[in-house]
Amino acid sequence: MDNRPIGIFDSGLGGLTAVMALRRLMPEENIVYFADSARVPYGEKSREELLVMARQDLDLLASFSAKAIIAACGTVSSNASHILEGYPLPVCGVLKPGIEAMARVPGRAPLGIIATAASIKAGAFRRALTEKAPGRQIIDLPCPDFVPLIESGHTSPEDPALRRAVEEALAPVKAAGAGALLLGCTHYGIISDAIRDYLGPEVALVSASDCVAEKTCRKLEALGLTGGSGETRYYTSGDAAAFSAAASALLGQEIHAEHVPAMEI
Ligand code: DGL
């Protein structure tokens, strides 16, 4: 038994999709979630900034006695994988588990990847999928409008601004006849209904958050690190009341986040 919490971090609301996925698989674990809302969006940051921020986020969760950490952020996972891998605690990023799931998609239809601008620029999602699924056509796209819309509450599939943004960003995925689409930014799981409405049921949506939760579950069981009392604590570097309200709406239960000071690069 190891009752220490599992740490999960993201730039804001997106990593809550990993919290929900992990909760379903490991209801007894304690979780400590950090939303770096003061610095959202990560997708507009430079690689140099992201390297520093990745370490700061890991260190913050380690200071809360995390036994393992999920980098529930595609942007950090694709730009700072060596920092995640070299960290002195078990750390899972979303890139590898997401790509492994995409490589298992049967058929010959093109495979789509959507992620933040910084993730697509890093090229790591494309490289990893090319390696795991050689010869398969890949279409990778940045969707820079999605995170600001989600963080400002435009998450309903009926929301006109969101529908417009989804249509504009994902037209090339539809035109390419993709068979599956990796949601390589954890925020995108929050708008999966809007994405599914536009692309239709023939495009399988693969959630990087679901994939990392499954991987973390297997890893903790293999390491004998499971145990806890099912508590979740939330911290944000932004406005605690605003984050609590938005997170409560997404999680379907009232939560109260605590503020931690914003970190500087
Ligand atoms: N949710 C994060 C990701 O998976 C970061 C999005 C952002 O802040 O731009 O990439």
PDB file of C-alpha atoms and ligand atoms in Angstrom:
ATOM      1  CA  MET A   1       0.000   0.000   0.000  1.00  0.00           C
ATOM      2  CA  ASP A   2       1.224   3.470  -0.867  1.00  0.00           C
ATOM      3  CA  ASN A   3      -1.212   6.196   0.087  1.00  0.00           C
ATOM      4  CA  ARG A   4       0.740   9.074  -1.402  1.00  0.00           C
ATOM      5  CA  PRO A   5      -1.178  10.900  -4.148  1.00  0.00           C
ATOM      6  CA  ILE A   6      -0.727  10.638  -7.894  1.00  0.00           C
ATOM      7  CA  GLY A   7       0.184  14.107  -9.193  1.00  0.00           C
ATOM      8  CA  ILE A   8      -1.433  15.333 -12.402  1.00  0.00           C
ATOM      9  CA  PHE A   9      -0.672  18.649 -14.068  1.00  0.00           C
ATOM     10  CA  ASP A  10      -1.730  20.701 -17.062  1.00  0.00           C
ATOM     11  CA  SER A  11      -1.886  24.340 -18.077  1.00  0.00           C
ATOM     12  CA  GLY A  12      -5.528  24.584 -17.003  1.00  0.00           C
ATOM     13  CA  LEU A  13      -8.743  22.636 -17.382  1.00  0.00           C
ATOM     14  CA  GLY A  14      -7.517  20.091 -19.955  1.00  0.00           C
ATOM     15  CA  GLY A  15      -5.843  17.699 -17.533  1.00  0.00           C
ATOM     16  CA  LEU A  16      -9.190  17.180 -15.814  1.00  0.00           C
ATOM     17  CA  THR A  17      -9.937  14.744 -18.647  1.00  0.00           C
ATOM     18  CA  ALA A  18      -7.041  12.646 -17.304  1.00  0.00           C
ATOM     19  CA  VAL A  19      -8.318  13.036 -13.721  1.00  0.00           C
ATOM     20  CA  MET A  20     -11.720  11.694 -14.794  1.00  0.00           C
ATOM     21  CA  ALA A  21     -10.191   8.812 -16.742  1.00  0.00           C
ATOM     22  CA  LEU A  22      -7.889   7.843 -13.872  1.00  0.00           C
ATOM     23  CA  ARG A  23     -10.718   8.077 -11.334  1.00  0.00           C
ATOM     24  CA  ARG A  24     -12.754   5.579 -13.353  1.00  0.00           C
ATOM     25  CA  LEU A  25      -9.836   3.108 -13.394  1.00  0.00           C
ATOM     26  CA  MET A  26      -8.427   3.730  -9.918  1.00  0.00           C
ATOM     27  CA  PRO A  27     -11.211   5.073  -7.690  1.00  0.00           C
ATOM     28  CA  GLU A  28      -9.259   4.411  -4.507  1.00  0.00           C
ATOM     29  CA  GLU A  29      -6.211   6.527  -5.415  1.00  0.00           C
ATOM     30  CA  ASN A  30      -5.527   9.957  -3.974  1.00  0.00           C
ATOM     31  CA  ILE A  31      -4.924  12.574  -6.649  1.00  0.00           C
ATOM     32  CA  VAL A  32      -3.380  16.027  -6.472  1.00  0.00           C
ATOM     33  CA  TYR A  33      -4.115  18.152  -9.532  1.00  0.00           C
ATOM     34  CA  PHE A  34      -2.236  21.281 -10.539  1.00  0.00           C
ATOM     35  CA  ALA A  35      -3.632  23.673 -13.150  1.00  0.00           C
ATOM     36  CA  ASP A  36      -1.045  26.255 -14.182  1.00  0.00           C
ATOM     37  CA  SER A  37      -3.849  28.639 -15.149  1.00  0.00           C
ATOM     38  CA  ALA A  38      -1.653  31.718 -14.680  1.00  0.00           C
ATOM     39  CA  ARG A  39       0.396  30.589 -17.691  1.00  0.00           C
ATOM     40  CA  VAL A  40      -2.263  29.054 -19.974  1.00  0.00           C
ATOM     41  CA  PRO A  41      -1.990  28.523 -22.961  1.00  0.00           C
ATOM     42  CA  TYR A  42       1.160  26.412 -22.994  1.00  0.00           C
ATOM     43  CA  GLY A  43       0.675  25.902 -26.728  1.00  0.00           C
ATOM     44  CA  GLU A  44       1.914  29.436 -27.445  1.00  0.00           C
ATOM     45  CA  LYS A  45       5.130  29.080 -25.397  1.00  0.00           C
ATOM     46  CA  SER A  46       8.603  28.488 -26.796  1.00  0.00           C
ATOM     47  CA  ARG A  47      10.358  25.156 -26.348  1.00  0.00           C
ATOM     48  CA  GLU A  48      12.874  26.825 -24.002  1.00  0.00           C
ATOM     49  CA  GLU A  49      10.067  28.121 -21.799  1.00  0.00           C
ATOM     50  CA  LEU A  50       8.316  24.758 -21.820  1.00  0.00           C
ATOM     51  CA  LEU A  51      11.452  22.966 -20.627  1.00  0.00           C
ATOM     52  CA  VAL A  52      11.628  25.221 -17.566  1.00  0.00           C
ATOM     53  CA  MET A  53       7.884  25.016 -16.932  1.00  0.00           C
ATOM     54  CA  ALA A  54       7.853  21.216 -17.163  1.00  0.00           C
ATOM     55  CA  ARG A  55      10.433  20.962 -14.403  1.00  0.00           C
ATOM     56  CA  GLN A  56       8.622  23.522 -12.249  1.00  0.00           C
ATOM     57  CA  ASP A  57       5.327  21.632 -12.594  1.00  0.00           C
ATOM     58  CA  LEU A  58       6.973  18.314 -11.702  1.00  0.00           C
ATOM     59  CA  ASP A  59       8.759  19.848  -8.717  1.00  0.00           C
ATOM     60  CA  LEU A  60       5.543  21.404  -7.437  1.00  0.00           C
ATOM     61  CA  LEU A  61       3.754  18.036  -7.484  1.00  0.00           C
ATOM     62  CA  ALA A  62       6.773  16.327  -5.937  1.00  0.00           C
ATOM     63  CA  SER A  63       6.547  18.889  -3.104  1.00  0.00           C
ATOM     64  CA  PHE A  64       3.009  17.554  -2.479  1.00  0.00           C
ATOM     65  CA  SER A  65       4.565  14.081  -1.957  1.00  0.00           C
ATOM     66  CA  ALA A  66       3.355  12.639  -5.279  1.00  0.00           C
ATOM     67  CA  LYS A  67       4.361   8.988  -5.739  1.00  0.00           C
ATOM     68  CA  ALA A  68       4.005   9.274  -9.513  1.00  0.00           C
ATOM     69  CA  ILE A  69       3.114  12.079 -11.923  1.00  0.00           C
ATOM     70  CA  ILE A  70       1.016  12.355 -15.059  1.00  0.00           C
ATOM     71  CA  ALA A  71       2.019  15.154 -17.413  1.00  0.00           C
ATOM     72  CA  ALA A  72      -1.553  15.564 -18.670  1.00  0.00           C
ATOM     73  CA  CYS A  73      -0.348  18.007 -21.269  1.00  0.00           C
ATOM     74  CA  GLY A  74       0.508  17.136 -24.852  1.00  0.00           C
ATOM     75  CA  THR A  75       2.560  20.302 -25.181  1.00  0.00           C
ATOM     76  CA  VAL A  76       4.887  19.376 -22.316  1.00  0.00           C
ATOM     77  CA  SER A  77       4.921  15.696 -23.343  1.00  0.00           C
ATOM     78  CA  SER A  78       6.026  16.538 -26.893  1.00  0.00           C
ATOM     79  CA  ASN A  79       8.547  19.261 -26.036  1.00  0.00           C
ATOM     80  CA  ALA A  80      10.083  18.049 -22.789  1.00  0.00           C
ATOM     81  CA  SER A  81      10.018  14.240 -22.935  1.00  0.00           C
ATOM     82  CA  HIS A  82      13.619  13.974 -21.717  1.00  0.00           C
ATOM     83  CA  ILE A  83      12.747  15.999 -18.616  1.00  0.00           C
ATOM     84  CA  LEU A  84       9.783  13.719 -17.880  1.00  0.00           C
ATOM     85  CA  GLU A  85      11.849  10.587 -18.481  1.00  0.00           C
ATOM     86  CA  GLY A  86      14.814  11.764 -16.398  1.00  0.00           C
ATOM     87  CA  TYR A  87      12.728  12.800 -13.390  1.00  0.00           C
ATOM     88  CA  PRO A  88      13.384  10.863 -10.185  1.00  0.00           C
ATOM     89  CA  LEU A  89       9.735   9.703  -9.862  1.00  0.00           C
ATOM     90  CA  PRO A  90       7.656   7.572 -12.254  1.00  0.00           C
ATOM     91  CA  VAL A  91       6.238  10.050 -14.809  1.00  0.00           C
ATOM     92  CA  CYS A  92       3.823   9.325 -17.676  1.00  0.00           C
ATOM     93  CA  GLY A  93       3.287  11.821 -20.487  1.00  0.00           C
ATOM     94  CA  VAL A  94       0.363  11.627 -22.913  1.00  0.00           C
ATOM     95  CA  LEU A  95       2.345  11.307 -26.140  1.00  0.00           C
ATOM     96  CA  LYS A  96       3.504   7.697 -26.053  1.00  0.00           C
ATOM     97  CA  PRO A  97       0.272   6.088 -24.825  1.00  0.00           C
ATOM     98  CA  GLY A  98      -1.740   8.133 -27.324  1.00  0.00           C
ATOM     99  CA  ILE A  99       0.516   7.171 -30.211  1.00  0.00           C
ATOM    100  CA  GLU A 100       0.518   3.493 -29.200  1.00  0.00           C
ATOM    101  CA  ALA A 101      -3.296   3.498 -29.347  1.00  0.00           C
ATOM    102  CA  MET A 102      -3.259   5.187 -32.773  1.00  0.00           C
ATOM    103  CA  ALA A 103      -0.799   2.631 -34.132  1.00  0.00           C
ATOM    104  CA  ARG A 104      -3.311  -0.098 -33.208  1.00  0.00           C
ATOM    105  CA  VAL A 105      -6.091   1.477 -35.338  1.00  0.00           C
ATOM    106  CA  PRO A 106      -6.848  -1.107 -38.032  1.00  0.00           C
ATOM    107  CA  GLY A 107      -7.255  -0.371 -41.760  1.00  0.00           C
ATOM    108  CA  ARG A 108      -5.446   1.883 -44.199  1.00  0.00           C
ATOM    109  CA  ALA A 109      -7.266   5.193 -43.796  1.00  0.00           C
ATOM    110  CA  PRO A 110      -5.074   8.187 -42.901  1.00  0.00           C
ATOM    111  CA  LEU A 111      -4.471   8.859 -39.202  1.00  0.00           C
ATOM    112  CA  GLY A 112      -5.093  12.351 -37.834  1.00  0.00           C
ATOM    113  CA  ILE A 113      -3.389  14.111 -34.939  1.00  0.00           C
ATOM    114  CA  ILE A 114      -4.581  17.413 -33.495  1.00  0.00           C
ATOM    115  CA  ALA A 115      -2.609  19.223 -30.804  1.00  0.00           C
ATOM    116  CA  THR A 116      -1.408  22.684 -29.820  1.00  0.00           C
ATOM    117  CA  ALA A 117       0.791  24.817 -32.048  1.00  0.00           C
ATOM    118  CA  ALA A 118       3.861  24.099 -29.876  1.00  0.00           C
ATOM    119  CA  SER A 119       3.183  20.347 -30.008  1.00  0.00           C
ATOM    120  CA  ILE A 120       2.800  20.237 -33.780  1.00  0.00           C
ATOM    121  CA  LYS A 121       5.858  22.446 -34.221  1.00  0.00           C
ATOM    122  CA  ALA A 122       7.929  20.054 -32.098  1.00  0.00           C
ATOM    123  CA  GLY A 123       6.995  17.271 -34.554  1.00  0.00           C
ATOM    124  CA  ALA A 124       7.232  14.600 -31.867  1.00  0.00           C
ATOM    125  CA  PHE A 125       3.701  13.215 -32.335  1.00  0.00           C
ATOM    126  CA  ARG A 126       4.258  12.788 -36.084  1.00  0.00           C
ATOM    127  CA  ARG A 127       7.702  11.232 -35.620  1.00  0.00           C
ATOM    128  CA  ALA A 128       6.449   8.754 -33.024  1.00  0.00           C
ATOM    129  CA  LEU A 129       3.468   7.699 -35.146  1.00  0.00           C
ATOM    130  CA  THR A 130       5.600   7.386 -38.291  1.00  0.00           C
ATOM    131  CA  GLU A 131       7.849   5.037 -36.366  1.00  0.00           C
ATOM    132  CA  LYS A 132       5.000   2.940 -34.914  1.00  0.00           C
ATOM    133  CA  ALA A 133       2.829   2.864 -38.051  1.00  0.00           C
ATOM    134  CA  PRO A 134       5.263   3.025 -40.981  1.00  0.00           C
ATOM    135  CA  GLY A 135       3.718   3.711 -44.377  1.00  0.00           C
ATOM    136  CA  ARG A 136       0.476   5.038 -42.913  1.00  0.00           C
ATOM    137  CA  GLN A 137      -0.568   8.513 -44.106  1.00  0.00           C
ATOM    138  CA  ILE A 138      -0.569  11.036 -41.243  1.00  0.00           C
ATOM    139  CA  ILE A 139      -2.284  14.380 -41.091  1.00  0.00           C
ATOM    140  CA  ASP A 140      -1.233  16.541 -38.118  1.00  0.00           C
ATOM    141  CA  LEU A 141      -2.795  19.902 -37.380  1.00  0.00           C
ATOM    142  CA  PRO A 142      -2.495  22.635 -34.763  1.00  0.00           C
ATOM    143  CA  CYS A 143      -5.793  23.954 -33.380  1.00  0.00           C
ATOM    144  CA  PRO A 144      -4.720  27.204 -31.655  1.00  0.00           C
ATOM    145  CA  ASP A 145      -8.290  28.494 -31.213  1.00  0.00           C
ATOM    146  CA  PHE A 146      -9.531  25.545 -29.152  1.00  0.00           C
ATOM    147  CA  VAL A 147      -7.792  26.113 -25.783  1.00  0.00           C
ATOM    148  CA  PRO A 148      -8.756  29.820 -25.429  1.00  0.00           C
ATOM    149  CA  LEU A 149     -12.368  28.903 -26.284  1.00  0.00           C
ATOM    150  CA  ILE A 150     -12.440  26.034 -23.767  1.00  0.00           C
ATOM    151  CA  GLU A 151     -10.802  28.074 -21.010  1.00  0.00           C
ATOM    152  CA  SER A 152     -13.385  30.831 -21.551  1.00  0.00           C
ATOM    153  CA  GLY A 153     -16.327  28.433 -21.244  1.00  0.00           C
ATOM    154  CA  HIS A 154     -17.198  27.740 -24.898  1.00  0.00           C
ATOM    155  CA  THR A 155     -17.511  23.982 -24.463  1.00  0.00           C
ATOM    156  CA  SER A 156     -21.090  23.131 -25.417  1.00  0.00           C
ATOM    157  CA  PRO A 157     -21.432  21.375 -28.794  1.00  0.00           C
ATOM    158  CA  GLU A 158     -24.197  23.886 -29.547  1.00  0.00           C
ATOM    159  CA  ASP A 159     -21.912  26.883 -28.952  1.00  0.00           C
ATOM    160  CA  PRO A 160     -21.719  28.755 -32.309  1.00  0.00           C
ATOM    161  CA  ALA A 161     -18.144  30.030 -31.822  1.00  0.00           C
ATOM    162  CA  LEU A 162     -16.936  26.545 -30.931  1.00  0.00           C
ATOM    163  CA  ARG A 163     -18.772  24.925 -33.852  1.00  0.00           C
ATOM    164  CA  ARG A 164     -17.207  27.437 -36.240  1.00  0.00           C
ATOM    165  CA  ALA A 165     -13.712  26.856 -34.834  1.00  0.00           C
ATOM    166  CA  VAL A 166     -14.090  23.065 -35.031  1.00  0.00           C
ATOM    167  CA  GLU A 167     -15.306  23.224 -38.628  1.00  0.00           C
ATOM    168  CA  GLU A 168     -12.491  25.520 -39.709  1.00  0.00           C
ATOM    169  CA  ALA A 169      -9.746  23.578 -37.961  1.00  0.00           C
ATOM    170  CA  LEU A 170     -10.898  20.072 -38.816  1.00  0.00           C
ATOM    171  CA  ALA A 171     -11.962  20.486 -42.450  1.00  0.00           C
ATOM    172  CA  PRO A 172      -8.628  18.954 -43.630  1.00  0.00           C
ATOM    173  CA  VAL A 173      -9.182  15.899 -41.398  1.00  0.00           C
ATOM    174  CA  LYS A 174     -12.604  15.382 -42.938  1.00  0.00           C
ATOM    175  CA  ALA A 175     -11.305  15.984 -46.472  1.00  0.00           C
ATOM    176  CA  ALA A 176      -8.485  13.454 -45.959  1.00  0.00           C
ATOM    177  CA  GLY A 177     -10.984  10.748 -44.920  1.00  0.00           C
ATOM    178  CA  ALA A 178      -9.109  10.043 -41.687  1.00  0.00           C
ATOM    179  CA  GLY A 179     -10.074   6.813 -39.939  1.00  0.00           C
ATOM    180  CA  ALA A 180      -9.052   7.984 -36.484  1.00  0.00           C
ATOM    181  CA  LEU A 181      -8.094  11.246 -34.805  1.00  0.00           C
ATOM    182  CA  LEU A 182      -5.804  11.551 -31.793  1.00  0.00           C
ATOM    183  CA  LEU A 183      -6.840  14.301 -29.401  1.00  0.00           C
ATOM    184  CA  GLY A 184      -3.218  15.127 -28.618  1.00  0.00           C
ATOM    185  CA  CYS A 185      -4.079  18.045 -26.374  1.00  0.00           C
ATOM    186  CA  THR A 186      -5.895  17.086 -23.194  1.00  0.00           C
ATOM    187  CA  HIS A 187      -8.200  20.089 -23.465  1.00  0.00           C
ATOM    188  CA  TYR A 188      -9.730  18.658 -26.640  1.00  0.00           C
ATOM    189  CA  GLY A 189     -11.425  15.825 -24.758  1.00  0.00           C
ATOM    190  CA  ILE A 190     -13.658  18.502 -23.204  1.00  0.00           C
ATOM    191  CA  ILE A 191     -15.042  19.334 -26.661  1.00  0.00           C
ATOM    192  CA  SER A 192     -15.129  15.790 -28.032  1.00  0.00           C
ATOM    193  CA  ASP A 193     -18.914  16.039 -28.592  1.00  0.00           C
ATOM    194  CA  ALA A 194     -18.447  19.054 -30.870  1.00  0.00           C
ATOM    195  CA  ILE A 195     -15.619  17.265 -32.702  1.00  0.00           C
ATOM    196  CA  ARG A 196     -17.701  14.084 -33.092  1.00  0.00           C
ATOM    197  CA  ASP A 197     -20.716  16.090 -34.321  1.00  0.00           C
ATOM    198  CA  TYR A 198     -18.601  17.580 -37.093  1.00  0.00           C
ATOM    199  CA  LEU A 199     -16.541  14.535 -38.134  1.00  0.00           C
ATOM    200  CA  GLY A 200     -19.291  11.940 -37.732  1.00  0.00           C
ATOM    201  CA  PRO A 201     -19.105   8.467 -36.182  1.00  0.00           C
ATOM    202  CA  GLU A 202     -16.833   7.023 -38.875  1.00  0.00           C
ATOM    203  CA  VAL A 203     -13.787   8.847 -37.417  1.00  0.00           C
ATOM    204  CA  ALA A 204     -12.684   7.145 -34.183  1.00  0.00           C
ATOM    205  CA  LEU A 205     -11.610   9.695 -31.566  1.00  0.00           C
ATOM    206  CA  VAL A 206      -8.634   8.578 -29.487  1.00  0.00           C
ATOM    207  CA  SER A 207      -8.255  10.427 -26.191  1.00  0.00           C
ATOM    208  CA  ALA A 208      -4.656  10.859 -25.064  1.00  0.00           C
ATOM    209  CA  SER A 209      -6.031  11.313 -21.530  1.00  0.00           C
ATOM    210  CA  ASP A 210      -7.756   7.918 -21.518  1.00  0.00           C
ATOM    211  CA  CYS A 211      -4.578   6.328 -22.862  1.00  0.00           C
ATOM    212  CA  VAL A 212      -2.293   7.867 -20.222  1.00  0.00           C
ATOM    213  CA  ALA A 213      -4.698   6.882 -17.442  1.00  0.00           C
ATOM    214  CA  GLU A 214      -4.599   3.249 -18.594  1.00  0.00           C
ATOM    215  CA  LYS A 215      -0.813   3.318 -18.813  1.00  0.00           C
ATOM    216  CA  THR A 216      -0.461   4.886 -15.361  1.00  0.00           C
ATOM    217  CA  CYS A 217      -2.792   2.295 -13.869  1.00  0.00           C
ATOM    218  CA  ARG A 218      -0.717  -0.571 -15.321  1.00  0.00           C
ATOM    219  CA  LYS A 219       2.536   1.076 -14.233  1.00  0.00           C
ATOM    220  CA  LEU A 220       1.457   1.665 -10.635  1.00  0.00           C
ATOM    221  CA  GLU A 221       0.160  -1.893 -10.336  1.00  0.00           C
ATOM    222  CA  ALA A 222       3.428  -3.267 -11.733  1.00  0.00           C
ATOM    223  CA  LEU A 223       5.449  -1.109  -9.313  1.00  0.00           C
ATOM    224  CA  GLY A 224       3.261  -2.044  -6.336  1.00  0.00           C
ATOM    225  CA  LEU A 225       2.488   1.627  -5.756  1.00  0.00           C
ATOM    226  CA  THR A 226      -1.313   1.454  -5.495  1.00  0.00           C
ATOM    227  CA  GLY A 227      -3.400   2.561  -2.515  1.00  0.00           C
ATOM    228  CA  GLY A 228      -5.248   5.557  -1.166  1.00  0.00           C
ATOM    229  CA  SER A 229      -8.609   6.779   0.054  1.00  0.00           C
ATOM    230  CA  GLY A 230     -10.050   8.271  -3.131  1.00  0.00           C
ATOM    231  CA  GLU A 231      -9.430  11.943  -2.313  1.00  0.00           C
ATOM    232  CA  THR A 232      -8.633  14.609  -4.904  1.00  0.00           C
ATOM    233  CA  ARG A 233      -7.110  17.999  -4.124  1.00  0.00           C
ATOM    234  CA  TYR A 234      -6.938  20.781  -6.690  1.00  0.00           C
ATOM    235  CA  TYR A 235      -4.446  23.628  -6.953  1.00  0.00           C
ATOM    236  CA  THR A 236      -4.233  26.450  -9.463  1.00  0.00           C
ATOM    237  CA  SER A 237      -1.765  29.247 -10.079  1.00  0.00           C
ATOM    238  CA  GLY A 238      -4.696  31.312 -11.393  1.00  0.00           C
ATOM    239  CA  ASP A 239      -7.910  32.522  -9.817  1.00  0.00           C
ATOM    240  CA  ALA A 240      -9.064  29.774  -7.443  1.00  0.00           C
ATOM    241  CA  ALA A 241     -12.763  30.721  -7.536  1.00  0.00           C
ATOM    242  CA  ALA A 242     -12.879  30.867 -11.346  1.00  0.00           C
ATOM    243  CA  PHE A 243     -11.025  27.570 -11.710  1.00  0.00           C
ATOM    244  CA  SER A 244     -13.235  25.897  -9.083  1.00  0.00           C
ATOM    245  CA  ALA A 245     -16.405  26.999 -10.880  1.00  0.00           C
ATOM    246  CA  ALA A 246     -15.224  25.836 -14.315  1.00  0.00           C
ATOM    247  CA  ALA A 247     -13.791  22.560 -12.980  1.00  0.00           C
ATOM    248  CA  SER A 248     -16.953  21.814 -10.954  1.00  0.00           C
ATOM    249  CA  ALA A 249     -19.051  22.223 -14.099  1.00  0.00           C
ATOM    250  CA  LEU A 250     -16.813  19.853 -16.070  1.00  0.00           C
ATOM    251  CA  LEU A 251     -16.454  17.260 -13.332  1.00  0.00           C
ATOM    252  CA  GLY A 252     -20.154  17.353 -12.432  1.00  0.00           C
ATOM    253  CA  GLN A 253     -19.315  17.792  -8.763  1.00  0.00           C
ATOM    254  CA  GLU A 254     -18.424  20.738  -6.589  1.00  0.00           C
ATOM    255  CA  ILE A 255     -14.683  21.151  -6.000  1.00  0.00           C
ATOM    256  CA  HIS A 256     -12.705  23.861  -4.210  1.00  0.00           C
ATOM    257  CA  ALA A 257      -9.276  24.589  -5.605  1.00  0.00           C
ATOM    258  CA  GLU A 258      -6.538  26.308  -3.618  1.00  0.00           C
ATOM    259  CA  HIS A 259      -4.338  29.014  -5.050  1.00  0.00           C
ATOM    260  CA  VAL A 260      -0.568  28.526  -5.307  1.00  0.00           C
ATOM    261  CA  PRO A 261       1.730  31.391  -6.325  1.00  0.00           C
ATOM    262  CA  ALA A 262       2.411  31.701 -10.051  1.00  0.00           C
ATOM    263  CA  MET A 263       5.911  30.532 -11.001  1.00  0.00           C
ATOM    264  CA  GLU A 264       8.336  32.578 -13.039  1.00  0.00           C
ATOM    265  CA  ILE A 265      10.617  31.409 -15.784  1.00  0.00           C
TER     266      ILE A 265
HETATM  267  N1  DGL B   1      -3.770  20.795 -22.400  1.00  0.00           N
HETATM  268  C1  DGL B   1      -2.439  21.044 -22.836  1.00  0.00           C
HETATM  269  C2  DGL B   1      -1.995  20.084 -23.901  1.00  0.00           C
HETATM  270  O1  DGL B   1      -2.385  18.932 -23.794  1.00  0.00           O
HETATM  271  C3  DGL B   1      -2.024  22.480 -22.982  1.00  0.00           C
HETATM  272  C4  DGL B   1      -2.898  23.340 -23.813  1.00  0.00           C
HETATM  273  C5  DGL B   1      -2.427  24.778 -23.750  1.00  0.00           C
HETATM  274  O2  DGL B   1      -2.306  25.323 -22.649  1.00  0.00           O
HETATM  275  O3  DGL B   1      -2.158  25.355 -24.817  1.00  0.00           O
HETATM  276  O4  DGL B   1      -1.278  20.388 -24.802  1.00  0.00           O
END
